[in-house]
Amino acid sequence: SSSDTTHENKIRIAYFPNIGHAIPIVGIEKGFFEESIGNQTKIETRVFDSGPQAIESLFANSIDLAYVGPGPAINGFLNSDNHNVKILAGAASGGASFIVHPNSEINSVSDFAGKKIATPQIGNTQDVSLRHYLSENGLKPAEKGGSVTVYNISNPDIYTLFVKGDIDGAWVPEPWATILETELGGKRLFHEEELWPNKEFASVLLIANVDYVEKNPIIIANFLRSHYETVTWINTNPVETRIVFNNFLNSYLGQSLSDDVIDIALSNLVITADPKPNSIFSFAERADALGYLGRNGYDLSEIFLHFDMNSILEEST
Amino acid sequence: MIITGKNFTPHRIAFYAGIIVIWQIISMVGVWPDNIFPSPYEVAEDLAYSAADGSLFYGIATSMWRLSIGLAIAISGGVVLGIFMARVEVINQTVGSLVLGLQSIPSIAWVPLAILWFGLTDVGIIFVTAIGAIFAVTINTYTGVKNIDPHYIEAARNMGAKGTQLITAVLIPAAFPYMISGFKQGWAFAWRGVIGAELLFSFLGLGFLLNAGRSLNDVSQVISIMIVIMVIGLVIDTVVFKKLENKVMSRWGLQ
Amino acid sequence: MIITGKNFTPHRIAFYAGIIVIWQIISMVGVWPDNIFPSPYEVAEDLAYSAADGSLFYGIATSMWRLSIGLAIAISGGVVLGIFMARVEVINQTVGSLVLGLQSIPSIAWVPLAILWFGLTDVGIIFVTAIGAIFAVTINTYTGVKNIDPHYIEAARNMGAKGTQLITAVLIPAAFPYMISGFKQGWAFAWRGVIGAELLFSFLGLGFLLNAGRSLNDVSQVISIMIVIMVIGLVIDTVVFKKLENKVMSRWGLQ
Amino acid sequence: MTKLEAKNIVKHFSHESHKLTALGGINLKVEAGDFVCLVGPSGCGKSTFLRIIAGLEKPDEGQIIFDGHPVTETSPERIMVFQEGALFPWLKVQDNVEFGLKMAGIPKEERAKISNRYLDMMQLTKFANSYTYQLSTGMKQRVAIARALVMDPDVLLMDEPFASLDAQTRDLLLVEMQLIWEKTKKTILFVTHNVAEATVLGTKIAVFSNRPSIIKKEFENNSPRPRITEDESLLKLQQDILAELRPEVKKSRE
Amino acid sequence: MTKLEAKNIVKHFSHESHKLTALGGINLKVEAGDFVCLVGPSGCGKSTFLRIIAGLEKPDEGQIIFDGHPVTETSPERIMVFQEGALFPWLKVQDNVEFGLKMAGIPKEERAKISNRYLDMMQLTKFANSYTYQLSTGMKQRVAIARALVMDPDVLLMDEPFASLDAQTRDLLLVEMQLIWEKTKKTILFVTHNVAEATVLGTKIAVFSNRPSIIKKEFENNSPRPRITEDESLLKLQQDILAELRPEVKKSRE
Ligand SMILES: Nc1ncnc2c1ncn2[C@@H]1O[C@H](COP(=O)(O)OP(=O)(O)OP(=O)(O)O)[C@@H](O)[C@H]1O
Ligand SMILES: Nc1ncnc2c1ncn2[C@@H]1O[C@H](COP(=O)(O)OP(=O)(O)OP(=O)(O)O)[C@@H](O)[C@H]1O
Ligand SMILES: [Mg+2]
Ligand SMILES: [Mg+2]
């Protein structure tokens, strides 16, 4: 494709303008990544708002690293040529909730029948969780002849539907869960992690183009190091994280969120570099049961890229 | 729907067969990896699969009925508006200019408003469809009417044609060769609008299937649905618009 | 860019003023909550804001240059293709039918392919823009050429016009009144295509600003950008296409 | 009774490189039942004058008084046969002929009865179902004449209706026109470049001058009817008219 | 030397309700330098015949031999003046006239020199910059004639070129046509419905029968030139031609 020149002195990173992507946002805005990689390598960033687009860009060799949810990470791995897209690290865990519309009578899963529920995108993390949750509770979505109508519609549109009262509930990531709760009076029925073993599941992962990693081990090692360091910084500086995040929103979208929303949203998720492998495998099982992983079976045994950061860093110094 | 031999000429068949062969060769040579450039075989397999489980036909039927209503609105609205724009300068200056402006807005930007006004209903999708198609009909009707030989209108008025009579007996038939072109485009844009709206509303139909393919990064499903969309477009063009066009053209002695 | 008094007639001004007043009334009555239906005042404020910090003008400039290239491709390709479709039945049957089929595919469905083929570049956006616009140009050129009075072509051939000469000296000028209509639509669809592509690529331009507003549910920013898009559409239509159209029409004695 | 009066009709046109006064003040009084033939050099403004009478064009000065009222718009009371036909290509010949009747709301069978009569008169019965592009130029002209005659208007405005007809067909139609006029006592304005034709048909022949044109001279013509082209008695009048015309054409050469 | 030969030209057309044989086997030999006038009833197929010679229409049977070769396509060697003008509305009068010269790649100044000569001949100099909708019907017809004459073709095919001209303008052009023909010894085929005009111009007058038409009779015409419409010496020939024509028109009435 047309955009790639030499990769030697360049690393191209994609992420979303969401609070779950605090690592790359803080890492870029505070200059942590730049500092760690050194000034020989130029960092280019792209801000996306959907997983599939990030995967397409990886496939097209337009980016080298991306922060995405487990759904796209798995699809990216399975659909890539020679499994050229793999998970390098975790970035966040948790951070999705089920929000009930103030006028809706949903108090527990037993009230879901006949209701209209939204999730942001087919096959994304919340969508798989919702559909799995429904089937675990003996419910089926309308298109399979069941009683629950599932809408896959983007977060801003979910907001509009919430305002109008056209939906009864939505399974959404942060900060949308908090926005629906604080701005529109929605009721948080449960945090998604409550449904998972150990109350944790990977919600944002760092994935990479394997070719790039193999060609640029030192850049990647340095990058990963600052990825880990940023995790620590965020967890020790939540207030400053909020400020950085809002500054980013302001400069990128020309708008920011209220401090409350960010604080609550941030407290509802865990910034961690642990990819929580078990949650990814069970997520894949659920997605497969929904027919999302193709007709030919799937094999995730290679999905994690084994990358020995420490020995490379030692060698290079 | 009778597809006559004339519509599917040897040339056409050879052309499409050629495309498929080239496509297969490219995918075999491996210029692009399989995940971004699937082979025709894989696409056909996907198609067969979604045909077998019925989801394809259900999707087609859903999209088609939304399209019919949206297109009907676009055609009737577009013809009326186009005629008035061509004949009444005030309307051209006001409503006409607004339609034109509205047309520059991508359907995707309409979706939030459609949701706001109509909710997640068929009506919302039909609105986005109609708004996507009306302009092509309007502007072609407008151009057709503006370009009518003024002598036809003079003769008709001299013989007593007025108001609605003038419109139905002269303006519409005289502008018809261009209006067909508007209908044809209106059809294509409505088809496109309905798919686009379904994709964003993610609410049944072919657009939904397309979105599902994209969300799962399943390029061969995306391409298979795109092909279905195209084929339906071509068939309708051939059995409806080409026939209409040929008939009108031969009447006017243009063939 | 000189906007003459003629283009902004009292009627037009009154019409748009009326719309704003009605809008203000609806927002004051409070049919819909403010956060999804802002008042014109809020929208104007937002507009002023993004104009003040320069992002608006940068967005406009970026979108406009992508549009120019995409539209140039669509117009030149569409004119050539339209002429050949009208004159060479084999091309009509093959490439022509393909264009028509491709046209039914919403731009949104092109985006994944554009990313795969061209990467996250301006080229991808230009591709989506050109593909969105080419069909309107093609089909209007086709219709225009098909509807040329056959006597013009006979007379020209009799006087020795052949090949390219016939095309440039007869087919294009004779079909020009309809080709303008194609350019006008091509422009609207290209404009729409560029915004849509920017929105999906999330890559600078007005479409990006639209998406930014949408991402944060800032409806007043969304509407303010939609208005900017519309106004640019209207201004271009008035200063470019209306002028061209009036000139050609008056030459042909149609006004 | 004065059916129609042109009062000082002036009409200007603007061209790319100059302005042009087509009609320089036309005055003409037409009594009910007059058959007025208009002759004049090519481009002097005959068609323009008929169009103004029909209400299809506004004069820059002066006015047309019709039945005592100024003409403001076109109306089926004054039906025009256009010089260039203006047949509707989307209609069959018969539907073209019936167009005005249909607009007037006359039922189908009655329309067919009327149109068949005139199609027969114009020798077009066989072509009733043809489209206009399938006709020869002379046939089109006959359709246009039939389309006007079926309307049975108060005033007929005919702009060189026989220009594309062969001499024999024209002779037949000259007879028909006289019959129609005598039977219905219509008021007819008839533009022609054929002086013989003018003298056969007209009760009055008005000669246009060169641009800016006025009516240079009017001739009365009371020869007995039916007249035919070969009538010796019309020769003198023809010579007189030609004598008026000749200098006008010369002038336009200068 | 035979310039042009029509060998048994047959042409059918289909209409909505019937088939029609326009040309029923036309045979005609035209020598180089002949001025052949074609006369016949309206709708008999004169225009169709010229179009076939021009190569704009294919005969269903027979062929046209031009300079020893069968005609397969149109060419500027045989330039046609269309009965209905076919002027280009997007070009100014002068550009219309120069169209063929431009196609032939003749430089601008030379084109202007040639076109100005013919615009003057047609009394259109003042209208060189006008568009065609700004012209009267007769003026348009003169533009069409000029557009053909500038081409200076081997064979000129003229389809009722003077039909919309007044008698005086026509007389002037009859003189011009004879001058041009004598000076350049062009081969001309000239359709007209005016028998006097045919006898003034033609070295040969061919009379078409009614449909399915054949050439019923050919007349030689060796009267001395220049001839004018009023020439007494042509009267006898005119009577003979009319006598041939009359039954044809009658037949078409039946
Ligand atoms: N394209 C066509 N389709 C069907 N019929 C046609 C077509 N062109 C000509 N004809 C028929 O062929 C016959 C001859 O037409 P043509 O125009 O050659 O006559 P013409 O002798 O030139 O008559 P005129 O003197 O009226 O111009 C007519 O009866 C006409 O209806
Ligand atoms: N729409 C127009 N725009 C500009 N000039 C026009 C227009 N219509 C007519 N004219 C001019 O007005 C003059 C008179 O035209 P008109 O058609 O009335 O002549 P006419 O007497 O009918 O001629 P003909 O015998 O050739 O039909 C001409 O010089 C013509 O150029
Ligand atoms: Mg005239
Ligand atoms: Mg003819």
PDB file of N, CA and C in Angstrom, chain A residues 1-3 17 46-49 53 55-57 59-60 62-63 154-157 159-160 163-164 176 183-184 249-250 252-257, chain C residues 32-33 35-36 46 49 111-113 115-121 123 199-204 208-209 211-219 221:
ATOM      1  N   SER A   1       0.843  -1.202   0.000  1.00  0.00           N
ATOM      2  CA  SER A   1       0.000   0.000   0.000  1.00  0.00           C
ATOM      3  C   SER A   1       0.870   1.240   0.000  1.00  0.00           C
ATOM      4  N   SER A   2       0.251   2.369  -0.171  1.00  0.00           N
ATOM      5  CA  SER A   2       0.998   3.536  -0.603  1.00  0.00           C
ATOM      6  C   SER A   2       1.715   4.291   0.514  1.00  0.00           C
ATOM      7  N   SER A   3       1.227   4.142   1.753  1.00  0.00           N
ATOM      8  CA  SER A   3       1.685   5.086   2.761  1.00  0.00           C
ATOM      9  C   SER A   3       3.006   4.694   3.424  1.00  0.00           C
ATOM     10  N   PRO A  17     -10.362   7.812  21.352  1.00  0.00           N
ATOM     11  CA  PRO A  17     -10.451   8.909  22.330  1.00  0.00           C
ATOM     12  C   PRO A  17     -11.327   8.515  23.517  1.00  0.00           C
ATOM     13  N   ARG A  46      -2.729   7.893  15.277  1.00  0.00           N
ATOM     14  CA  ARG A  46      -4.029   8.021  14.590  1.00  0.00           C
ATOM     15  C   ARG A  46      -5.104   7.717  15.606  1.00  0.00           C
ATOM     16  N   VAL A  47      -6.093   8.585  15.662  1.00  0.00           N
ATOM     17  CA  VAL A  47      -7.192   8.362  16.598  1.00  0.00           C
ATOM     18  C   VAL A  47      -8.384   7.831  15.815  1.00  0.00           C
ATOM     19  N   PHE A  48      -8.835   6.643  16.165  1.00  0.00           N
ATOM     20  CA  PHE A  48      -9.972   6.023  15.477  1.00  0.00           C
ATOM     21  C   PHE A  48     -11.153   5.989  16.408  1.00  0.00           C
ATOM     22  N   ASP A  49     -12.306   5.616  15.865  1.00  0.00           N
ATOM     23  CA  ASP A  49     -13.373   5.355  16.809  1.00  0.00           C
ATOM     24  C   ASP A  49     -14.031   4.002  16.622  1.00  0.00           C
ATOM     25  N   GLN A  53     -11.963  -0.549  12.058  1.00  0.00           N
ATOM     26  CA  GLN A  53     -11.149   0.387  11.281  1.00  0.00           C
ATOM     27  C   GLN A  53      -9.673   0.249  11.657  1.00  0.00           C
ATOM     28  N   ILE A  55      -8.266  -2.456  12.749  1.00  0.00           N
ATOM     29  CA  ILE A  55      -7.781  -3.725  12.173  1.00  0.00           C
ATOM     30  C   ILE A  55      -7.512  -3.559  10.680  1.00  0.00           C
ATOM     31  N   GLU A  56      -8.464  -2.908   9.982  1.00  0.00           N
ATOM     32  CA  GLU A  56      -8.252  -2.672   8.550  1.00  0.00           C
ATOM     33  C   GLU A  56      -6.940  -1.935   8.329  1.00  0.00           C
ATOM     34  N   SER A  57      -6.688  -0.964   9.180  1.00  0.00           N
ATOM     35  CA  SER A  57      -5.468  -0.175   9.001  1.00  0.00           C
ATOM     36  C   SER A  57      -4.216  -1.010   9.272  1.00  0.00           C
ATOM     37  N   PHE A  59      -4.073  -4.243   8.731  1.00  0.00           N
ATOM     38  CA  PHE A  59      -3.987  -5.089   7.538  1.00  0.00           C
ATOM     39  C   PHE A  59      -3.370  -4.308   6.380  1.00  0.00           C
ATOM     40  N   ALA A  60      -3.773  -3.067   6.256  1.00  0.00           N
ATOM     41  CA  ALA A  60      -3.317  -2.269   5.120  1.00  0.00           C
ATOM     42  C   ALA A  60      -1.916  -1.739   5.356  1.00  0.00           C
ATOM     43  N   SER A  62      -1.021   0.454   7.434  1.00  0.00           N
ATOM     44  CA  SER A  62      -1.025   1.890   7.655  1.00  0.00           C
ATOM     45  C   SER A  62      -0.651   2.238   9.085  1.00  0.00           C
ATOM     46  N   ILE A  63      -0.728   1.255   9.988  1.00  0.00           N
ATOM     47  CA  ILE A  63      -0.287   1.478  11.359  1.00  0.00           C
ATOM     48  C   ILE A  63       0.466   0.226  11.826  1.00  0.00           C
ATOM     49  N   SER A 154     -24.096   3.163  17.282  1.00  0.00           N
ATOM     50  CA  SER A 154     -22.926   3.801  17.880  1.00  0.00           C
ATOM     51  C   SER A 154     -23.271   4.530  19.182  1.00  0.00           C
ATOM     52  N   ASN A 155     -22.255   4.723  20.020  1.00  0.00           N
ATOM     53  CA  ASN A 155     -22.485   5.311  21.340  1.00  0.00           C
ATOM     54  C   ASN A 155     -23.233   6.645  21.305  1.00  0.00           C
ATOM     55  N   PRO A 156     -22.826   7.577  20.426  1.00  0.00           N
ATOM     56  CA  PRO A 156     -23.584   8.834  20.398  1.00  0.00           C
ATOM     57  C   PRO A 156     -25.048   8.614  20.053  1.00  0.00           C
ATOM     58  N   ASP A 157     -25.324   7.648  19.173  1.00  0.00           N
ATOM     59  CA  ASP A 157     -26.710   7.388  18.822  1.00  0.00           C
ATOM     60  C   ASP A 157     -27.457   6.732  19.979  1.00  0.00           C
ATOM     61  N   TYR A 159     -26.935   7.479  22.980  1.00  0.00           N
ATOM     62  CA  TYR A 159     -27.242   8.638  23.832  1.00  0.00           C
ATOM     63  C   TYR A 159     -28.559   9.278  23.378  1.00  0.00           C
ATOM     64  N   THR A 160     -28.665   9.511  22.046  1.00  0.00           N
ATOM     65  CA  THR A 160     -29.885  10.118  21.520  1.00  0.00           C
ATOM     66  C   THR A 160     -31.110   9.253  21.829  1.00  0.00           C
ATOM     67  N   VAL A 163     -32.074   9.706  25.356  1.00  0.00           N
ATOM     68  CA  VAL A 163     -32.782  10.963  25.577  1.00  0.00           C
ATOM     69  C   VAL A 163     -34.238  10.814  25.183  1.00  0.00           C
ATOM     70  N   LYS A 164     -34.448  10.173  24.037  1.00  0.00           N
ATOM     71  CA  LYS A 164     -35.811  10.020  23.535  1.00  0.00           C
ATOM     72  C   LYS A 164     -36.600   8.977  24.308  1.00  0.00           C
ATOM     73  N   TRP A 176     -19.199   6.323  28.425  1.00  0.00           N
ATOM     74  CA  TRP A 176     -20.614   6.458  28.077  1.00  0.00           C
ATOM     75  C   TRP A 176     -21.520   5.971  29.201  1.00  0.00           C
ATOM     76  N   GLU A 183     -25.744  12.174  33.369  1.00  0.00           N
ATOM     77  CA  GLU A 183     -26.442  13.225  32.620  1.00  0.00           C
ATOM     78  C   GLU A 183     -27.900  12.902  32.381  1.00  0.00           C
ATOM     79  N   LEU A 184     -28.201  11.627  32.145  1.00  0.00           N
ATOM     80  CA  LEU A 184     -29.558  11.283  31.736  1.00  0.00           C
ATOM     81  C   LEU A 184     -30.304  10.465  32.788  1.00  0.00           C
ATOM     82  N   LEU A 249      -8.911  15.603  24.938  1.00  0.00           N
ATOM     83  CA  LEU A 249     -10.224  15.727  24.293  1.00  0.00           C
ATOM     84  C   LEU A 249     -10.396  17.124  23.718  1.00  0.00           C
ATOM     85  N   ASN A 250      -9.971  18.081  24.491  1.00  0.00           N
ATOM     86  CA  ASN A 250     -10.138  19.459  24.059  1.00  0.00           C
ATOM     87  C   ASN A 250      -9.356  19.777  22.795  1.00  0.00           C
ATOM     88  N   TYR A 252      -8.217  17.567  20.667  1.00  0.00           N
ATOM     89  CA  TYR A 252      -8.547  16.694  19.538  1.00  0.00           C
ATOM     90  C   TYR A 252      -9.971  16.908  19.042  1.00  0.00           C
ATOM     91  N   LEU A 253     -10.916  16.972  19.952  1.00  0.00           N
ATOM     92  CA  LEU A 253     -12.311  17.096  19.546  1.00  0.00           C
ATOM     93  C   LEU A 253     -12.871  18.494  19.765  1.00  0.00           C
ATOM     94  N   GLY A 254     -12.075  19.342  20.397  1.00  0.00           N
ATOM     95  CA  GLY A 254     -12.556  20.695  20.659  1.00  0.00           C
ATOM     96  C   GLY A 254     -13.615  20.740  21.743  1.00  0.00           C
ATOM     97  N   GLN A 255     -13.633  19.752  22.611  1.00  0.00           N
ATOM     98  CA  GLN A 255     -14.686  19.615  23.612  1.00  0.00           C
ATOM     99  C   GLN A 255     -14.137  18.804  24.759  1.00  0.00           C
ATOM    100  N   SER A 256     -14.698  18.958  25.930  1.00  0.00           N
ATOM    101  CA  SER A 256     -14.229  18.071  26.986  1.00  0.00           C
ATOM    102  C   SER A 256     -15.402  17.574  27.819  1.00  0.00           C
ATOM    103  N   LEU A 257     -15.112  16.624  28.700  1.00  0.00           N
ATOM    104  CA  LEU A 257     -16.154  16.078  29.566  1.00  0.00           C
ATOM    105  C   LEU A 257     -16.018  16.710  30.941  1.00  0.00           C
TER     106      LEU A 257
ATOM    107  N   TRP C  32     -38.202  19.175  21.916  1.00  0.00           N
ATOM    108  CA  TRP C  32     -37.113  18.255  22.211  1.00  0.00           C
ATOM    109  C   TRP C  32     -36.152  18.901  23.192  1.00  0.00           C
ATOM    110  N   PRO C  33     -35.505  18.103  23.999  1.00  0.00           N
ATOM    111  CA  PRO C  33     -34.547  18.700  24.927  1.00  0.00           C
ATOM    112  C   PRO C  33     -33.410  19.393  24.184  1.00  0.00           C
ATOM    113  N   ASN C  35     -30.284  19.373  24.543  1.00  0.00           N
ATOM    114  CA  ASN C  35     -29.048  18.674  24.204  1.00  0.00           C
ATOM    115  C   ASN C  35     -29.154  17.874  22.917  1.00  0.00           C
ATOM    116  N   ILE C  36     -30.385  17.643  22.447  1.00  0.00           N
ATOM    117  CA  ILE C  36     -30.444  17.009  21.133  1.00  0.00           C
ATOM    118  C   ILE C  36     -31.066  17.928  20.093  1.00  0.00           C
ATOM    119  N   ASP C  46     -21.402  28.228  18.464  1.00  0.00           N
ATOM    120  CA  ASP C  46     -20.429  27.182  18.169  1.00  0.00           C
ATOM    121  C   ASP C  46     -19.647  27.489  16.914  1.00  0.00           C
ATOM    122  N   TYR C  49     -17.186  30.128  17.423  1.00  0.00           N
ATOM    123  CA  TYR C  49     -16.092  29.603  18.203  1.00  0.00           C
ATOM    124  C   TYR C  49     -15.080  28.891  17.312  1.00  0.00           C
ATOM    125  N   VAL C 111     -15.283   2.389   2.294  1.00  0.00           N
ATOM    126  CA  VAL C 111     -14.215   2.824   3.173  1.00  0.00           C
ATOM    127  C   VAL C 111     -13.256   1.693   3.565  1.00  0.00           C
ATOM    128  N   PRO C 112     -13.804   0.540   3.985  1.00  0.00           N
ATOM    129  CA  PRO C 112     -12.843  -0.530   4.347  1.00  0.00           C
ATOM    130  C   PRO C 112     -11.928  -0.874   3.183  1.00  0.00           C
ATOM    131  N   LEU C 113     -12.513  -0.986   1.984  1.00  0.00           N
ATOM    132  CA  LEU C 113     -11.679  -1.324   0.836  1.00  0.00           C
ATOM    133  C   LEU C 113     -10.681  -0.215   0.541  1.00  0.00           C
ATOM    134  N   ILE C 115      -9.370   1.791   2.627  1.00  0.00           N
ATOM    135  CA  ILE C 115      -8.284   1.729   3.609  1.00  0.00           C
ATOM    136  C   ILE C 115      -7.326   0.607   3.248  1.00  0.00           C
ATOM    137  N   LEU C 116      -7.902  -0.539   2.862  1.00  0.00           N
ATOM    138  CA  LEU C 116      -7.053  -1.672   2.532  1.00  0.00           C
ATOM    139  C   LEU C 116      -6.194  -1.379   1.313  1.00  0.00           C
ATOM    140  N   TRP C 117      -6.797  -0.717   0.322  1.00  0.00           N
ATOM    141  CA  TRP C 117      -6.054  -0.504  -0.915  1.00  0.00           C
ATOM    142  C   TRP C 117      -5.119   0.685  -0.856  1.00  0.00           C
ATOM    143  N   PHE C 118      -5.585   1.760  -0.225  1.00  0.00           N
ATOM    144  CA  PHE C 118      -4.795   2.994  -0.301  1.00  0.00           C
ATOM    145  C   PHE C 118      -4.223   3.406   1.043  1.00  0.00           C
ATOM    146  N   GLY C 119      -4.567   2.677   2.080  1.00  0.00           N
ATOM    147  CA  GLY C 119      -4.079   3.066   3.394  1.00  0.00           C
ATOM    148  C   GLY C 119      -4.823   4.288   3.896  1.00  0.00           C
ATOM    149  N   LEU C 120      -4.335   4.793   4.997  1.00  0.00           N
ATOM    150  CA  LEU C 120      -5.005   5.931   5.623  1.00  0.00           C
ATOM    151  C   LEU C 120      -4.495   7.217   5.015  1.00  0.00           C
ATOM    152  N   THR C 121      -4.749   7.383   3.736  1.00  0.00           N
ATOM    153  CA  THR C 121      -4.155   8.535   3.060  1.00  0.00           C
ATOM    154  C   THR C 121      -5.238   9.364   2.418  1.00  0.00           C
ATOM    155  N   VAL C 123      -5.388   9.722  -0.593  1.00  0.00           N
ATOM    156  CA  VAL C 123      -5.801   8.980  -1.787  1.00  0.00           C
ATOM    157  C   VAL C 123      -7.059   8.166  -1.524  1.00  0.00           C
ATOM    158  N   LEU C 199     -15.321  11.577   7.643  1.00  0.00           N
ATOM    159  CA  LEU C 199     -15.981  11.188   8.867  1.00  0.00           C
ATOM    160  C   LEU C 199     -15.562   9.771   9.266  1.00  0.00           C
ATOM    161  N   LEU C 200     -15.466   8.910   8.249  1.00  0.00           N
ATOM    162  CA  LEU C 200     -15.170   7.516   8.552  1.00  0.00           C
ATOM    163  C   LEU C 200     -13.673   7.276   8.719  1.00  0.00           C
ATOM    164  N   PHE C 201     -12.890   7.986   7.930  1.00  0.00           N
ATOM    165  CA  PHE C 201     -11.444   7.861   8.071  1.00  0.00           C
ATOM    166  C   PHE C 201     -10.989   8.596   9.335  1.00  0.00           C
ATOM    167  N   SER C 202     -11.844   9.547   9.754  1.00  0.00           N
ATOM    168  CA  SER C 202     -11.522  10.348  10.928  1.00  0.00           C
ATOM    169  C   SER C 202     -10.180  11.039  10.730  1.00  0.00           C
ATOM    170  N   PHE C 203     -10.102  11.806   9.682  1.00  0.00           N
ATOM    171  CA  PHE C 203      -8.813  12.267   9.242  1.00  0.00           C
ATOM    172  C   PHE C 203      -8.957  13.685   8.689  1.00  0.00           C
ATOM    173  N   LEU C 204      -8.865  14.663   9.555  1.00  0.00           N
ATOM    174  CA  LEU C 204      -8.939  16.069   9.205  1.00  0.00           C
ATOM    175  C   LEU C 204     -10.203  16.423   8.412  1.00  0.00           C
ATOM    176  N   PHE C 208     -14.311  15.339   9.621  1.00  0.00           N
ATOM    177  CA  PHE C 208     -13.723  15.037  10.917  1.00  0.00           C
ATOM    178  C   PHE C 208     -14.373  15.873  12.010  1.00  0.00           C
ATOM    179  N   LEU C 209     -14.564  17.158  11.709  1.00  0.00           N
ATOM    180  CA  LEU C 209     -15.190  18.037  12.710  1.00  0.00           C
ATOM    181  C   LEU C 209     -16.605  17.562  13.030  1.00  0.00           C
ATOM    182  N   ASN C 211     -17.624  14.513  12.837  1.00  0.00           N
ATOM    183  CA  ASN C 211     -17.510  13.310  13.640  1.00  0.00           C
ATOM    184  C   ASN C 211     -17.119  13.641  15.075  1.00  0.00           C
ATOM    185  N   ALA C 212     -16.242  14.636  15.216  1.00  0.00           N
ATOM    186  CA  ALA C 212     -15.831  15.024  16.558  1.00  0.00           C
ATOM    187  C   ALA C 212     -17.048  15.464  17.359  1.00  0.00           C
ATOM    188  N   GLY C 213     -17.909  16.276  16.707  1.00  0.00           N
ATOM    189  CA  GLY C 213     -19.118  16.718  17.390  1.00  0.00           C
ATOM    190  C   GLY C 213     -19.989  15.534  17.748  1.00  0.00           C
ATOM    191  N   ARG C 214     -20.066  14.624  16.807  1.00  0.00           N
ATOM    192  CA  ARG C 214     -20.901  13.456  17.014  1.00  0.00           C
ATOM    193  C   ARG C 214     -20.353  12.586  18.146  1.00  0.00           C
ATOM    194  N   SER C 215     -19.039  12.422  18.192  1.00  0.00           N
ATOM    195  CA  SER C 215     -18.448  11.546  19.205  1.00  0.00           C
ATOM    196  C   SER C 215     -18.771  12.027  20.606  1.00  0.00           C
ATOM    197  N   LEU C 216     -18.869  13.342  20.754  1.00  0.00           N
ATOM    198  CA  LEU C 216     -19.121  13.847  22.098  1.00  0.00           C
ATOM    199  C   LEU C 216     -20.555  14.262  22.272  1.00  0.00           C
ATOM    200  N   ASN C 217     -21.406  13.842  21.312  1.00  0.00           N
ATOM    201  CA  ASN C 217     -22.796  14.217  21.394  1.00  0.00           C
ATOM    202  C   ASN C 217     -23.013  15.696  21.501  1.00  0.00           C
ATOM    203  N   ASP C 218     -22.179  16.434  20.798  1.00  0.00           N
ATOM    204  CA  ASP C 218     -22.353  17.871  20.813  1.00  0.00           C
ATOM    205  C   ASP C 218     -23.199  18.221  19.600  1.00  0.00           C
ATOM    206  N   VAL C 219     -24.513  18.110  19.752  1.00  0.00           N
ATOM    207  CA  VAL C 219     -25.402  18.275  18.610  1.00  0.00           C
ATOM    208  C   VAL C 219     -25.250  19.651  17.986  1.00  0.00           C
ATOM    209  N   GLN C 221     -22.585  21.400  17.678  1.00  0.00           N
ATOM    210  CA  GLN C 221     -21.439  21.388  16.748  1.00  0.00           C
ATOM    211  C   GLN C 221     -21.795  20.631  15.465  1.00  0.00           C
TER     212      GLN C 221
END
